PDB file of C-alpha atoms in Angstrom:
ATOM      1  CA  UNK A  26     -10.459 -10.534  41.830  1.00 92.00           C
ATOM      2  CA  UNK A  27      -7.942 -13.136  43.905  1.00 98.00           C
ATOM      3  CA  UNK A  28      -5.221 -13.957  41.299  1.00 98.00           C
ATOM      4  CA  UNK A  29      -2.688 -16.592  42.504  1.00 98.00           C
ATOM      5  CA  UNK A  30       1.453 -16.619  41.862  1.00 98.00           C
ATOM      6  CA  UNK A  31       4.526 -18.722  42.349  1.00 97.00           C
ATOM      7  CA  UNK A  32       7.571 -16.938  40.643  1.00 96.00           C
ATOM      8  CA  UNK A  33      10.049 -17.359  43.755  1.00 93.00           C
ATOM      9  CA  UNK A  34      10.323 -20.649  42.836  1.00 94.00           C
ATOM     10  CA  UNK A  35      11.430 -20.076  38.872  1.00 93.00           C
ATOM     11  CA  UNK A  36      13.796 -23.018  38.248  1.00 94.00           C
ATOM     12  CA  UNK A  37      17.553 -22.180  36.643  1.00 92.00           C
ATOM     13  CA  UNK A  38      17.588 -23.345  33.503  1.00 95.00           C
ATOM     14  CA  UNK A  39      20.982 -23.921  31.281  1.00 94.00           C
ATOM     15  CA  UNK A  40      21.972 -21.228  29.050  1.00 92.00           C
ATOM     16  CA  UNK A  41      19.876 -21.318  25.806  1.00 92.00           C
ATOM     17  CA  UNK A  42      16.853 -23.160  27.198  1.00 95.00           C
ATOM     18  CA  UNK A  43      13.986 -22.373  25.154  1.00 94.00           C
ATOM     19  CA  UNK A  44      11.184 -22.393  28.011  1.00 97.00           C
ATOM     20  CA  UNK A  45      11.006 -18.532  29.244  1.00 96.00           C
ATOM     21  CA  UNK A  46      11.013 -19.092  32.988  1.00 96.00           C
ATOM     22  CA  UNK A  47      11.415 -15.740  34.030  1.00 96.00           C
ATOM     23  CA  UNK A  48       7.688 -14.590  31.970  1.00 97.00           C
ATOM     24  CA  UNK A  49       5.947 -15.411  35.616  1.00 97.00           C
ATOM     25  CA  UNK A  50       8.118 -13.099  37.527  1.00 97.00           C
ATOM     26  CA  UNK A  51       7.893 -10.390  34.366  1.00 98.00           C
ATOM     27  CA  UNK A  52       4.396 -10.874  33.960  1.00 98.00           C
ATOM     28  CA  UNK A  53       3.485 -10.183  37.817  1.00 98.00           C
ATOM     29  CA  UNK A  54       5.825  -6.976  37.923  1.00 98.00           C
ATOM     30  CA  UNK A  55       3.932  -5.631  34.383  1.00 98.00           C
ATOM     31  CA  UNK A  56       0.735  -6.129  35.758  1.00 98.00           C
ATOM     32  CA  UNK A  57       1.589  -4.620  38.738  1.00 98.00           C
ATOM     33  CA  UNK A  58       3.477  -1.543  37.444  1.00 98.00           C
ATOM     34  CA  UNK A  59       0.909  -1.021  35.022  1.00 97.00           C
ATOM     35  CA  UNK A  60      -2.232  -1.189  37.456  1.00 97.00           C
ATOM     36  CA  UNK A  61      -4.240  -3.912  36.094  1.00 97.00           C
ATOM     37  CA  UNK A  62      -3.739  -5.773  39.288  1.00 97.00           C
ATOM     38  CA  UNK A  63      -3.220  -4.420  42.662  1.00 97.00           C
ATOM     39  CA  UNK A  64      -0.946  -5.853  45.768  1.00 97.00           C
ATOM     40  CA  UNK A  65      -4.235  -6.490  47.219  1.00 97.00           C
ATOM     41  CA  UNK A  66      -5.659  -8.805  44.708  1.00 97.00           C
ATOM     42  CA  UNK A  67      -2.571 -11.023  44.482  1.00 98.00           C
ATOM     43  CA  UNK A  68      -1.792 -14.097  46.545  1.00 98.00           C
ATOM     44  CA  UNK A  69       1.135 -16.642  47.196  1.00 98.00           C
ATOM     45  CA  UNK A  70       0.254 -20.209  45.620  1.00 98.00           C
ATOM     46  CA  UNK A  71       0.069 -22.743  48.234  1.00 98.00           C
ATOM     47  CA  UNK A  72       1.632 -26.166  47.501  1.00 98.00           C
ATOM     48  CA  UNK A  73      -0.877 -28.584  46.484  1.00 98.00           C
ATOM     49  CA  UNK A  74      -0.545 -31.708  48.445  1.00 98.00           C
ATOM     50  CA  UNK A  75       0.454 -35.108  47.543  1.00 98.00           C
ATOM     51  CA  UNK A  76      -2.967 -36.798  48.193  1.00 98.00           C
ATOM     52  CA  UNK A  77      -4.352 -34.550  45.777  1.00 98.00           C
ATOM     53  CA  UNK A  78      -1.743 -35.525  43.326  1.00 98.00           C
ATOM     54  CA  UNK A  79      -2.350 -39.091  43.480  1.00 98.00           C
ATOM     55  CA  UNK A  80      -6.117 -38.985  42.407  1.00 98.00           C
ATOM     56  CA  UNK A  81      -4.346 -38.556  38.733  1.00 98.00           C
ATOM     57  CA  UNK A  82      -0.575 -39.401  38.616  1.00 98.00           C
ATOM     58  CA  UNK A  83       0.384 -42.525  39.071  1.00 98.00           C
ATOM     59  CA  UNK A  84       2.670 -43.635  42.381  1.00 98.00           C
ATOM     60  CA  UNK A  85       5.518 -44.681  40.629  1.00 98.00           C
ATOM     61  CA  UNK A  86       5.716 -41.202  38.701  1.00 98.00           C
ATOM     62  CA  UNK A  87       5.201 -39.199  41.815  1.00 98.00           C
ATOM     63  CA  UNK A  88       7.749 -41.107  43.956  1.00 98.00           C
ATOM     64  CA  UNK A  89       9.948 -40.694  41.179  1.00 98.00           C
ATOM     65  CA  UNK A  90       9.679 -36.913  40.466  1.00 98.00           C
ATOM     66  CA  UNK A  91       9.796 -36.186  44.347  1.00 98.00           C
ATOM     67  CA  UNK A  92      12.602 -38.589  44.641  1.00 98.00           C
ATOM     68  CA  UNK A  93      14.770 -36.693  42.173  1.00 98.00           C
ATOM     69  CA  UNK A  94      15.368 -40.461  39.850  1.00 98.00           C
ATOM     70  CA  UNK A  95      13.283 -40.126  36.773  1.00 98.00           C
ATOM     71  CA  UNK A  96      15.230 -41.197  34.443  1.00 98.00           C
ATOM     72  CA  UNK A  97      17.081 -39.629  31.395  1.00 98.00           C
ATOM     73  CA  UNK A  98      14.354 -40.286  28.677  1.00 98.00           C
ATOM     74  CA  UNK A  99      12.022 -39.239  31.331  1.00 98.00           C
ATOM     75  CA  UNK A 100      13.349 -35.649  31.701  1.00 98.00           C
ATOM     76  CA  UNK A 101      14.375 -35.289  28.181  1.00 97.00           C
ATOM     77  CA  UNK A 102      10.482 -35.910  27.377  1.00 98.00           C
ATOM     78  CA  UNK A 103       9.491 -33.301  30.359  1.00 98.00           C
ATOM     79  CA  UNK A 104      12.344 -30.719  29.339  1.00 98.00           C
ATOM     80  CA  UNK A 105      13.615 -29.710  32.670  1.00 98.00           C
ATOM     81  CA  UNK A 106      16.223 -31.232  34.256  1.00 97.00           C
ATOM     82  CA  UNK A 107      15.490 -32.038  38.046  1.00 97.00           C
ATOM     83  CA  UNK A 108      16.232 -30.140  41.116  1.00 97.00           C
ATOM     84  CA  UNK A 109      14.394 -29.560  44.546  1.00 96.00           C
ATOM     85  CA  UNK A 110      13.434 -26.146  43.278  1.00 97.00           C
ATOM     86  CA  UNK A 111      11.689 -27.533  40.400  1.00 98.00           C
ATOM     87  CA  UNK A 112       9.477 -29.780  42.735  1.00 98.00           C
ATOM     88  CA  UNK A 113       8.280 -26.571  45.013  1.00 98.00           C
ATOM     89  CA  UNK A 114       8.061 -25.009  41.552  1.00 98.00           C
ATOM     90  CA  UNK A 115       5.571 -27.583  39.988  1.00 98.00           C
ATOM     91  CA  UNK A 116       3.679 -28.020  43.491  1.00 98.00           C
ATOM     92  CA  UNK A 117       2.945 -24.274  43.686  1.00 98.00           C
ATOM     93  CA  UNK A 118       1.736 -24.196  40.113  1.00 98.00           C
ATOM     94  CA  UNK A 119      -0.827 -26.834  40.987  1.00 98.00           C
ATOM     95  CA  UNK A 120      -1.761 -24.979  43.979  1.00 98.00           C
ATOM     96  CA  UNK A 121      -2.026 -21.919  42.691  1.00 98.00           C
ATOM     97  CA  UNK A 122      -4.936 -23.561  40.325  1.00 98.00           C
ATOM     98  CA  UNK A 123      -6.677 -25.182  43.168  1.00 98.00           C
ATOM     99  CA  UNK A 124      -6.249 -21.768  45.142  1.00 98.00           C
ATOM    100  CA  UNK A 125      -7.871 -20.167  42.070  1.00 98.00           C
ATOM    101  CA  UNK A 126     -10.392 -22.650  41.498  1.00 98.00           C
ATOM    102  CA  UNK A 127     -11.805 -22.100  45.162  1.00 98.00           C
ATOM    103  CA  UNK A 128     -11.919 -18.278  44.701  1.00 98.00           C
ATOM    104  CA  UNK A 129     -13.948 -18.809  41.446  1.00 98.00           C
ATOM    105  CA  UNK A 130     -16.113 -21.175  43.187  1.00 98.00           C
ATOM    106  CA  UNK A 131     -17.183 -18.221  45.945  1.00 98.00           C
ATOM    107  CA  UNK A 132     -16.643 -15.053  43.500  1.00 98.00           C
ATOM    108  CA  UNK A 133     -17.205 -15.795  39.897  1.00 98.00           C
ATOM    109  CA  UNK A 134     -13.420 -15.791  38.781  1.00 98.00           C
ATOM    110  CA  UNK A 135     -10.156 -16.588  39.797  1.00 98.00           C
ATOM    111  CA  UNK A 136      -6.576 -16.958  38.290  1.00 98.00           C
ATOM    112  CA  UNK A 137      -3.199 -18.480  38.363  1.00 98.00           C
ATOM    113  CA  UNK A 138      -0.332 -16.462  36.990  1.00 98.00           C
ATOM    114  CA  UNK A 139       1.223 -19.844  36.058  1.00 98.00           C
ATOM    115  CA  UNK A 140      -0.644 -23.372  35.340  1.00 98.00           C
ATOM    116  CA  UNK A 141      -2.014 -24.562  32.270  1.00 98.00           C
ATOM    117  CA  UNK A 142       0.469 -27.948  32.288  1.00 98.00           C
ATOM    118  CA  UNK A 143      -1.752 -30.025  30.201  1.00 98.00           C
ATOM    119  CA  UNK A 144       0.757 -32.435  28.414  1.00 98.00           C
ATOM    120  CA  UNK A 145       1.047 -33.607  31.963  1.00 98.00           C
ATOM    121  CA  UNK A 146      -0.026 -37.672  31.528  1.00 98.00           C
ATOM    122  CA  UNK A 147      -0.815 -39.597  34.694  1.00 98.00           C
ATOM    123  CA  UNK A 148       2.695 -41.750  34.363  1.00 98.00           C
ATOM    124  CA  UNK A 149       4.758 -39.127  33.085  1.00 98.00           C
ATOM    125  CA  UNK A 150       5.434 -35.113  32.370  1.00 98.00           C
ATOM    126  CA  UNK A 151       6.000 -34.018  29.027  1.00 98.00           C
ATOM    127  CA  UNK A 152       6.211 -30.713  26.901  1.00 98.00           C
ATOM    128  CA  UNK A 153       7.571 -28.808  30.035  1.00 98.00           C
ATOM    129  CA  UNK A 154       4.464 -30.171  32.198  1.00 98.00           C
ATOM    130  CA  UNK A 155       5.280 -31.949  35.257  1.00 98.00           C
ATOM    131  CA  UNK A 156       1.456 -32.674  36.813  1.00 98.00           C
ATOM    132  CA  UNK A 157      -1.648 -31.477  34.992  1.00 99.00           C
ATOM    133  CA  UNK A 158      -3.052 -28.760  37.275  1.00 98.00           C
ATOM    134  CA  UNK A 159      -6.150 -28.368  35.905  1.00 99.00           C
ATOM    135  CA  UNK A 160      -7.289 -32.163  36.104  1.00 99.00           C
ATOM    136  CA  UNK A 161      -5.586 -32.778  39.760  1.00 99.00           C
ATOM    137  CA  UNK A 162      -7.993 -29.709  40.826  1.00 99.00           C
ATOM    138  CA  UNK A 163     -10.817 -31.215  39.044  1.00 99.00           C
ATOM    139  CA  UNK A 164     -10.301 -34.506  40.420  1.00 98.00           C
ATOM    140  CA  UNK A 165      -9.869 -32.543  43.928  1.00 98.00           C
ATOM    141  CA  UNK A 166     -12.920 -30.215  43.638  1.00 98.00           C
ATOM    142  CA  UNK A 167     -15.168 -33.730  42.679  1.00 98.00           C
ATOM    143  CA  UNK A 168     -13.772 -35.445  45.707  1.00 98.00           C
ATOM    144  CA  UNK A 169     -14.695 -33.073  48.073  1.00 98.00           C
ATOM    145  CA  UNK A 170     -18.376 -32.218  46.257  1.00 98.00           C
ATOM    146  CA  UNK A 171     -17.621 -28.623  45.491  1.00 98.00           C
ATOM    147  CA  UNK A 172     -18.247 -29.430  41.466  1.00 98.00           C
ATOM    148  CA  UNK A 173     -19.876 -32.536  39.721  1.00 98.00           C
ATOM    149  CA  UNK A 174     -19.031 -31.032  36.197  1.00 98.00           C
ATOM    150  CA  UNK A 175     -16.234 -29.180  34.510  1.00 99.00           C
ATOM    151  CA  UNK A 176     -15.427 -27.940  30.846  1.00 99.00           C
ATOM    152  CA  UNK A 177     -11.744 -27.222  29.928  1.00 99.00           C
ATOM    153  CA  UNK A 178     -11.353 -24.601  27.302  1.00 99.00           C
ATOM    154  CA  UNK A 179      -7.676 -25.279  26.451  1.00 98.00           C
ATOM    155  CA  UNK A 180      -6.774 -22.729  23.047  1.00 98.00           C
ATOM    156  CA  UNK A 181      -3.012 -22.854  23.769  1.00 98.00           C
ATOM    157  CA  UNK A 182      -1.602 -23.543  20.021  1.00 98.00           C
ATOM    158  CA  UNK A 183      -0.406 -26.828  21.693  1.00 98.00           C
ATOM    159  CA  UNK A 184      -3.346 -29.712  21.999  1.00 98.00           C
ATOM    160  CA  UNK A 185      -3.735 -30.147  25.364  1.00 98.00           C
ATOM    161  CA  UNK A 186      -3.013 -33.581  25.168  1.00 98.00           C
ATOM    162  CA  UNK A 187      -2.272 -34.889  28.744  1.00 98.00           C
ATOM    163  CA  UNK A 188      -5.693 -33.453  29.236  1.00 98.00           C
ATOM    164  CA  UNK A 189      -7.328 -35.291  27.090  1.00 98.00           C
ATOM    165  CA  UNK A 190      -5.708 -39.012  27.805  1.00 98.00           C
ATOM    166  CA  UNK A 191      -6.863 -38.206  31.465  1.00 98.00           C
ATOM    167  CA  UNK A 192     -10.567 -37.495  31.074  1.00 98.00           C
ATOM    168  CA  UNK A 193     -11.091 -39.834  28.132  1.00 98.00           C
ATOM    169  CA  UNK A 194     -14.500 -41.360  28.016  1.00 97.00           C
ATOM    170  CA  UNK A 195     -15.327 -39.359  31.167  1.00 98.00           C
ATOM    171  CA  UNK A 196     -19.014 -37.656  30.508  1.00 97.00           C
ATOM    172  CA  UNK A 197     -18.201 -35.335  33.793  1.00 98.00           C
ATOM    173  CA  UNK A 198     -15.469 -33.250  32.047  1.00 98.00           C
ATOM    174  CA  UNK A 199     -15.891 -31.961  28.651  1.00 98.00           C
ATOM    175  CA  UNK A 200     -12.631 -31.311  26.728  1.00 98.00           C
ATOM    176  CA  UNK A 201     -12.090 -28.799  24.470  1.00 98.00           C
ATOM    177  CA  UNK A 202      -9.156 -27.965  22.343  1.00 98.00           C
ATOM    178  CA  UNK A 203      -8.398 -25.843  19.598  1.00 98.00           C
ATOM    179  CA  UNK A 204      -4.632 -25.988  18.479  1.00 98.00           C
ATOM    180  CA  UNK A 205      -2.456 -26.110  15.228  1.00 98.00           C
ATOM    181  CA  UNK A 206      -3.024 -29.066  13.855  1.00 98.00           C
ATOM    182  CA  UNK A 207       0.814 -29.647  12.391  1.00 97.00           C
ATOM    183  CA  UNK A 208       1.926 -28.325  15.868  1.00 98.00           C
ATOM    184  CA  UNK A 209       3.388 -30.074  18.798  1.00 97.00           C
ATOM    185  CA  UNK A 210       2.079 -32.714  20.090  1.00 97.00           C
ATOM    186  CA  UNK A 211       2.285 -34.725  17.133  1.00 91.00           C
ATOM    187  CA  UNK A 212       0.432 -37.478  18.565  1.00 96.00           C
ATOM    188  CA  UNK A 213      -2.990 -35.919  19.376  1.00 98.00           C
ATOM    189  CA  UNK A 214      -5.089 -37.387  22.148  1.00 98.00           C
ATOM    190  CA  UNK A 215      -8.969 -37.527  21.231  1.00 98.00           C
ATOM    191  CA  UNK A 216     -10.275 -34.746  23.443  1.00 98.00           C
ATOM    192  CA  UNK A 217     -14.491 -34.595  23.460  1.00 98.00           C
ATOM    193  CA  UNK A 218     -14.095 -31.444  20.923  1.00 98.00           C
ATOM    194  CA  UNK A 219     -10.537 -31.188  19.004  1.00 98.00           C
ATOM    195  CA  UNK A 220     -10.070 -28.629  16.592  1.00 98.00           C
ATOM    196  CA  UNK A 221      -7.048 -28.417  14.752  1.00 98.00           C
ATOM    197  CA  UNK A 222      -6.202 -25.262  12.422  1.00 98.00           C
ATOM    198  CA  UNK A 223      -3.623 -24.916   9.772  1.00 98.00           C
ATOM    199  CA  UNK A 224      -0.585 -23.015   9.821  1.00 98.00           C
ATOM    200  CA  UNK A 225      -0.996 -19.677   9.281  1.00 98.00           C
ATOM    201  CA  UNK A 226      -4.739 -18.929  10.229  1.00 98.00           C
ATOM    202  CA  UNK A 227      -5.339 -15.422  11.779  1.00 98.00           C
ATOM    203  CA  UNK A 228      -7.671 -13.620  13.633  1.00 98.00           C
ATOM    204  CA  UNK A 229     -10.795 -13.297  11.052  1.00 98.00           C
ATOM    205  CA  UNK A 230     -10.739 -16.959  10.664  1.00 98.00           C
ATOM    206  CA  UNK A 231      -9.507 -18.458  14.214  1.00 98.00           C
ATOM    207  CA  UNK A 232     -12.358 -16.389  15.947  1.00 98.00           C
ATOM    208  CA  UNK A 233     -15.012 -17.430  13.424  1.00 98.00           C
ATOM    209  CA  UNK A 234     -14.300 -21.165  14.538  1.00 98.00           C
ATOM    210  CA  UNK A 235     -14.778 -20.439  18.047  1.00 98.00           C
ATOM    211  CA  UNK A 236     -18.039 -18.824  17.201  1.00 98.00           C
ATOM    212  CA  UNK A 237     -19.031 -21.302  15.653  1.00 98.00           C
ATOM    213  CA  UNK A 238     -18.018 -24.067  18.608  1.00 98.00           C
ATOM    214  CA  UNK A 239     -17.719 -22.068  22.107  1.00 98.00           C
ATOM    215  CA  UNK A 240     -21.511 -22.203  22.838  1.00 98.00           C
ATOM    216  CA  UNK A 241     -22.295 -25.948  21.771  1.00 97.00           C
ATOM    217  CA  UNK A 242     -19.249 -26.855  24.107  1.00 98.00           C
ATOM    218  CA  UNK A 243     -20.812 -24.611  26.630  1.00 98.00           C
ATOM    219  CA  UNK A 244     -24.141 -25.975  26.511  1.00 98.00           C
ATOM    220  CA  UNK A 245     -23.135 -29.716  26.542  1.00 98.00           C
ATOM    221  CA  UNK A 246     -20.599 -29.768  29.341  1.00 98.00           C
ATOM    222  CA  UNK A 247     -23.668 -28.288  31.583  1.00 98.00           C
ATOM    223  CA  UNK A 248     -20.537 -27.548  34.116  1.00 98.00           C
ATOM    224  CA  UNK A 249     -20.264 -26.007  37.075  1.00 98.00           C
ATOM    225  CA  UNK A 250     -16.499 -24.506  36.594  1.00 99.00           C
ATOM    226  CA  UNK A 251     -14.750 -23.155  33.343  1.00 99.00           C
ATOM    227  CA  UNK A 252     -11.008 -23.411  33.154  1.00 99.00           C
ATOM    228  CA  UNK A 253      -9.643 -21.615  30.417  1.00 99.00           C
ATOM    229  CA  UNK A 254      -6.190 -22.705  29.338  1.00 98.00           C
ATOM    230  CA  UNK A 255      -5.090 -19.071  27.681  1.00 98.00           C
ATOM    231  CA  UNK A 256      -1.798 -20.212  26.234  1.00 98.00           C
ATOM    232  CA  UNK A 257      -0.860 -16.904  24.104  1.00 98.00           C
ATOM    233  CA  UNK A 258       1.198 -19.002  21.847  1.00 98.00           C
ATOM    234  CA  UNK A 259      -0.778 -18.697  18.989  1.00 98.00           C
ATOM    235  CA  UNK A 260       0.642 -14.684  18.161  1.00 98.00           C
ATOM    236  CA  UNK A 261       2.221 -14.113  14.803  1.00 98.00           C
ATOM    237  CA  UNK A 262       5.044 -13.729  16.949  1.00 98.00           C
ATOM    238  CA  UNK A 263       5.634 -16.630  18.826  1.00 98.00           C
ATOM    239  CA  UNK A 264       8.691 -19.014  17.764  1.00 97.00           C
ATOM    240  CA  UNK A 265       6.464 -22.016  18.674  1.00 97.00           C
ATOM    241  CA  UNK A 266       3.240 -20.996  16.981  1.00 97.00           C
ATOM    242  CA  UNK A 267       2.869 -21.483  13.478  1.00 97.00           C
ATOM    243  CA  UNK A 268      -0.458 -19.503  13.560  1.00 98.00           C
ATOM    244  CA  UNK A 269      -0.906 -15.737  12.727  1.00 98.00           C
ATOM    245  CA  UNK A 270      -3.039 -14.015  15.330  1.00 98.00           C
ATOM    246  CA  UNK A 271      -2.503 -10.515  16.412  1.00 98.00           C
ATOM    247  CA  UNK A 272      -2.760  -8.990  20.037  1.00 98.00           C
ATOM    248  CA  UNK A 273      -6.093  -7.513  19.009  1.00 98.00           C
ATOM    249  CA  UNK A 274      -7.331 -11.003  17.862  1.00 98.00           C
ATOM    250  CA  UNK A 275      -6.096 -12.657  20.998  1.00 98.00           C
ATOM    251  CA  UNK A 276      -7.630 -10.216  23.334  1.00 98.00           C
ATOM    252  CA  UNK A 277     -11.049 -10.941  21.363  1.00 98.00           C
ATOM    253  CA  UNK A 278     -10.366 -14.642  22.305  1.00 98.00           C
ATOM    254  CA  UNK A 279     -10.461 -13.682  25.558  1.00 98.00           C
ATOM    255  CA  UNK A 280     -13.141 -11.593  26.123  1.00 98.00           C
ATOM    256  CA  UNK A 281     -15.219 -14.176  24.063  1.00 98.00           C
ATOM    257  CA  UNK A 282     -14.543 -16.758  26.154  1.00 98.00           C
ATOM    258  CA  UNK A 283     -14.495 -15.259  29.451  1.00 98.00           C
ATOM    259  CA  UNK A 284     -17.543 -13.382  28.355  1.00 98.00           C
ATOM    260  CA  UNK A 285     -19.719 -16.100  27.743  1.00 98.00           C
ATOM    261  CA  UNK A 286     -18.501 -17.944  30.718  1.00 98.00           C
ATOM    262  CA  UNK A 287     -19.762 -14.220  32.635  1.00 98.00           C
ATOM    263  CA  UNK A 288     -23.160 -14.256  30.462  1.00 98.00           C
ATOM    264  CA  UNK A 289     -24.017 -18.152  32.057  1.00 98.00           C
ATOM    265  CA  UNK A 290     -23.006 -17.123  35.427  1.00 98.00           C
ATOM    266  CA  UNK A 291     -20.367 -20.052  35.150  1.00 98.00           C
ATOM    267  CA  UNK A 292     -17.320 -19.591  37.242  1.00 98.00           C
ATOM    268  CA  UNK A 293     -14.099 -19.038  35.249  1.00 98.00           C
ATOM    269  CA  UNK A 294     -10.509 -20.292  36.605  1.00 98.00           C
ATOM    270  CA  UNK A 295      -7.918 -18.753  34.222  1.00 98.00           C
ATOM    271  CA  UNK A 296      -4.292 -20.481  33.923  1.00 98.00           C
ATOM    272  CA  UNK A 297      -1.513 -19.042  32.189  1.00 97.00           C
ATOM    273  CA  UNK A 298      -0.333 -21.987  29.469  1.00 97.00           C
ATOM    274  CA  UNK A 299       2.577 -21.174  26.801  1.00 97.00           C
ATOM    275  CA  UNK A 300       3.986 -17.862  24.950  1.00 98.00           C
ATOM    276  CA  UNK A 301       7.418 -18.226  23.683  1.00 97.00           C
ATOM    277  CA  UNK A 302       8.418 -14.884  21.646  1.00 98.00           C
ATOM    278  CA  UNK A 303      11.890 -13.978  21.333  1.00 96.00           C
ATOM    279  CA  UNK A 304      12.802 -11.449  22.552  1.00 96.00           C
ATOM    280  CA  UNK A 305       9.732 -12.558  25.077  1.00 97.00           C
ATOM    281  CA  UNK A 306       8.301  -9.226  24.810  1.00 98.00           C
ATOM    282  CA  UNK A 307       5.118  -9.548  22.603  1.00 98.00           C
ATOM    283  CA  UNK A 308       4.312 -12.832  24.703  1.00 98.00           C
ATOM    284  CA  UNK A 309       4.204 -10.737  28.076  1.00 98.00           C
ATOM    285  CA  UNK A 310       2.020  -8.264  26.118  1.00 98.00           C
ATOM    286  CA  UNK A 311      -0.117 -10.952  24.900  1.00 98.00           C
ATOM    287  CA  UNK A 312      -0.725 -12.258  28.445  1.00 98.00           C
ATOM    288  CA  UNK A 313      -1.174  -8.777  30.113  1.00 98.00           C
ATOM    289  CA  UNK A 314      -4.184  -8.367  27.229  1.00 98.00           C
ATOM    290  CA  UNK A 315      -5.783 -11.832  28.815  1.00 98.00           C
ATOM    291  CA  UNK A 316      -5.663 -10.195  32.010  1.00 98.00           C
ATOM    292  CA  UNK A 317      -7.026  -6.718  30.757  1.00 98.00           C
ATOM    293  CA  UNK A 318     -10.160  -8.640  29.334  1.00 98.00           C
ATOM    294  CA  UNK A 319     -10.392 -10.217  32.386  1.00 98.00           C
ATOM    295  CA  UNK A 320      -9.994  -7.759  34.743  1.00 97.00           C
ATOM    296  CA  UNK A 321     -13.107  -5.785  32.104  1.00 97.00           C
ATOM    297  CA  UNK A 322     -15.177  -8.489  32.775  1.00 97.00           C
ATOM    298  CA  UNK A 323     -14.883  -9.830  36.431  1.00 96.00           C
ATOM    299  CA  UNK A 324     -13.483  -6.641  38.262  1.00 84.00           C
TER     300      UNK A 324
END
């Protein structure tokens, strides 16, 4: 079970910034301390090549981001101040997902302790997402002939608008997003299947909706590889979530998605996604729960 990390590229953020940059390091440390992952299963994420990014992102956006010339409006939309360390952070986040996908194709499962940056569009970043790692990786693997078809199961509480827009009209990639209907982004993009949930939905209703649609998603996708954006922001304690899932409900969600992939012999790639509890402990516990679920199925 190969898991990739990139927390040495943690970006310094202004005091009071709402993005929990420390969670990447804290999660890696927690997984090691509890024996959920061993040091031999952890690998530092490589930096993705620009050529791979160019299959998804525009040259103008890449030039502006790498050169540090994004406008103030673009930086506000992104949600991060620019720095050279942010460049390395973004490259490693995508590189980790690419490495995890290659591991999944060999072993049946691979994971990135970052990634899931599903709000990034071809020509801009937004919502703390610089590049769309899942889209870049799918296009890279398709270009290599490693896969023909992919399915994206995005269960972050915020709709994967960038991913949906990138693959709009593309029958080779099935995008499935189950999210808070009244949460960010307030202008949704059409996925192949969108399920918008009302505020306050809890475990029972959430899992019933997932159970009703996941088999159809996987059958329709006929995919060679599954990407699971496993954001834990549906957790009741999340400050940006507006849903009411418990830790047990999230764990069951993860078991159902990854278990369905395993039953079908469908290689699965796990990316981190959102989690914004304050204090951060509940979000960290939920991310740990995702890895407990993965280990119970794939290790």
